[in-house]
Amino acid sequence: SKLIKIQVEKEYGDIPAVECIAGQLNQVFMNLIANAADALEDGGTLWIRTRAVGEHAVCVEVADDGPGIDPALVSRIFDPFFTTKEVGKGTGLGLSISYAIVQRHGGSLEVEDREGGGCVFRVVLPVTAPEEADPSAGDHKHD
């Protein structure tokens, strides 16, 4: 395996804390970063950006300047078991699980394929978690 050089650019905005199940969102971001790094087979740049979206949501973007995604495949990338990686390299579950986790948190996960290569994965999350993602929800009994 050859050594490749990836430049990581972090552009962090001023964002509020988000109510969430941190371990699950950690899985989402690790997955998006790993996929972006995989797309940069010959090196390149990976961006991690955060910004507030109004007062009630935050946006986290993971972008790369790799080859991009075949437009014919974009509609399928969140499907379970769909992968563009060679056999034995990817399970095809990373993005579908990430999508489900973000949805459970009341957010959205979108991909934007950029003209001329590269792509952006955009996660938008509400600052206040919905009931089903509330980390404290399971701790007390409802009478």
Coordinates of C-alpha atoms in Angstrom, one line a residue:
S1 CA 0.0 0.0 0.0
K2 CA 1.4 3.3 -1.1
L3 CA 1.6 6.4 1.2
I4 CA -0.7 9.2 0.0
K5 CA -0.8 12.7 1.2
I6 CA -4.1 14.2 2.3
Q7 CA -4.4 17.8 3.4
V8 CA -7.1 18.3 6.0
E9 CA -8.7 21.7 6.2
K10 CA -10.8 22.4 9.3
E11 CA -13.2 25.3 9.1
Y12 CA -15.1 25.4 12.3
G13 CA -17.9 28.0 12.8
D14 CA -19.3 29.1 16.1
I15 CA -22.0 26.5 16.8
P16 CA -24.1 25.6 19.8
A17 CA -24.0 22.3 21.6
V18 CA -26.3 19.7 20.1
E19 CA -28.4 17.2 22.1
C20 CA -27.4 13.8 20.7
I21 CA -26.1 10.3 21.3
A22 CA -22.5 11.2 20.8
G23 CA -21.2 7.7 20.1
Q24 CA -23.7 7.3 17.2
L25 CA -22.9 10.7 15.6
N26 CA -19.2 9.9 16.1
Q27 CA -19.7 6.8 14.0
V28 CA -21.4 9.0 11.3
F29 CA -18.5 11.5 11.1
M30 CA -15.8 8.9 11.2
N31 CA -17.5 7.1 8.4
L32 CA -17.9 10.2 6.2
I33 CA -14.2 11.1 6.9
A34 CA -13.0 7.6 6.1
N35 CA -15.0 7.6 2.9
A36 CA -13.6 10.9 1.8
A37 CA -10.1 9.7 2.5
D38 CA -10.8 6.6 0.5
A39 CA -11.9 8.7 -2.4
L40 CA -8.6 10.5 -2.4
E41 CA -6.7 7.6 -3.8
D42 CA -4.0 9.8 -5.2
G43 CA -4.0 12.4 -2.4
G44 CA -5.9 15.7 -2.3
T45 CA -7.8 17.8 0.2
L46 CA -10.4 16.9 2.7
W47 CA -12.5 19.7 4.4
I48 CA -14.4 19.5 7.6
R49 CA -16.7 22.5 8.1
T50 CA -19.2 23.4 10.7
R51 CA -21.7 26.3 10.8
A52 CA -24.9 27.3 12.5
V53 CA -28.1 27.0 10.5
G54 CA -30.4 29.6 12.1
E55 CA -30.8 29.3 15.8
H56 CA -32.0 25.7 16.0
A57 CA -29.7 23.6 13.9
V58 CA -26.1 23.0 12.9
C59 CA -24.5 21.8 9.7
V60 CA -21.4 19.6 9.5
E61 CA -19.9 19.1 6.1
V62 CA -17.2 16.6 5.0
A63 CA -15.9 17.4 1.5
D64 CA -13.2 16.2 -0.7
D65 CA -11.7 17.0 -4.1
G66 CA -11.5 13.4 -5.3
P67 CA -13.1 12.1 -8.5
G68 CA -16.6 12.5 -7.2
I69 CA -19.5 10.0 -7.5
D70 CA -20.9 8.7 -10.7
P71 CA -24.2 10.6 -11.1
A72 CA -25.9 7.4 -12.0
L73 CA -25.1 6.0 -8.5
V74 CA -25.8 9.0 -6.3
S75 CA -29.5 7.9 -5.7
R76 CA -28.3 4.5 -4.4
I77 CA -25.4 5.4 -2.1
F78 CA -27.5 5.4 1.1
D79 CA -29.0 1.9 0.2
P80 CA -28.0 -0.9 2.5
F81 CA -25.2 -3.1 1.0
F82 CA -24.6 -0.8 -1.9
T83 CA -20.9 -0.1 -2.3
T84 CA -18.5 1.2 -5.0
K85 CA -15.5 -0.3 -3.2
E86 CA -13.9 -3.5 -4.5
V87 CA -15.0 -6.8 -3.1
G88 CA -13.8 -7.3 0.5
K89 CA -13.1 -3.6 1.0
G90 CA -16.5 -2.2 2.0
T91 CA -19.7 -3.6 3.6
G92 CA -22.0 -1.1 1.9
L93 CA -23.5 -0.5 5.4
G94 CA -21.6 2.7 6.4
L95 CA -23.7 5.3 4.7
S96 CA -27.0 3.5 5.2
I97 CA -26.3 3.3 9.0
S98 CA -25.1 6.9 9.0
Y99 CA -28.3 8.0 7.3
A100 CA -30.5 6.1 9.8
I101 CA -28.6 7.6 12.8
V102 CA -28.9 11.1 11.4
Q103 CA -32.6 10.6 10.7
R104 CA -33.1 9.3 14.3
H105 CA -31.6 12.5 15.5
G106 CA -34.2 14.5 13.5
G107 CA -31.6 15.6 11.0
S108 CA -30.8 15.1 7.3
L109 CA -27.8 13.7 5.5
E110 CA -27.3 14.7 1.8
V111 CA -24.6 14.3 -0.7
E112 CA -23.7 16.9 -3.3
D113 CA -21.6 15.8 -6.2
R114 CA -19.6 18.8 -7.4
E115 CA -19.0 19.7 -11.0
G116 CA -15.4 18.9 -11.9
G117 CA -14.9 16.4 -9.2
G118 CA -15.2 16.0 -5.5
C119 CA -18.2 15.7 -3.3
V120 CA -19.7 17.1 -0.2
F121 CA -21.6 15.2 2.5
R122 CA -23.8 17.5 4.5
V123 CA -25.3 16.6 7.9
V124 CA -27.8 19.0 9.4
L125 CA -28.8 18.4 13.0
P126 CA -31.3 20.1 15.2
V127 CA -29.9 21.5 18.4
T128 CA -32.7 19.8 20.4
A129 CA -32.9 16.1 19.9
P130 CA -36.3 14.5 19.1
E131 CA -37.8 12.2 21.8
E132 CA -36.5 9.0 20.2
A133 CA -32.9 10.2 20.2
D134 CA -33.0 11.8 23.7
P135 CA -30.1 10.1 25.6
S136 CA -32.0 10.4 28.9
A137 CA -35.3 9.0 27.5
G138 CA -34.5 5.5 28.6
D139 CA -33.5 6.4 32.1
H140 CA -36.8 7.0 33.7
K141 CA -40.2 5.3 33.7
H142 CA -43.3 7.0 32.4
D143 CA -46.2 6.5 34.8

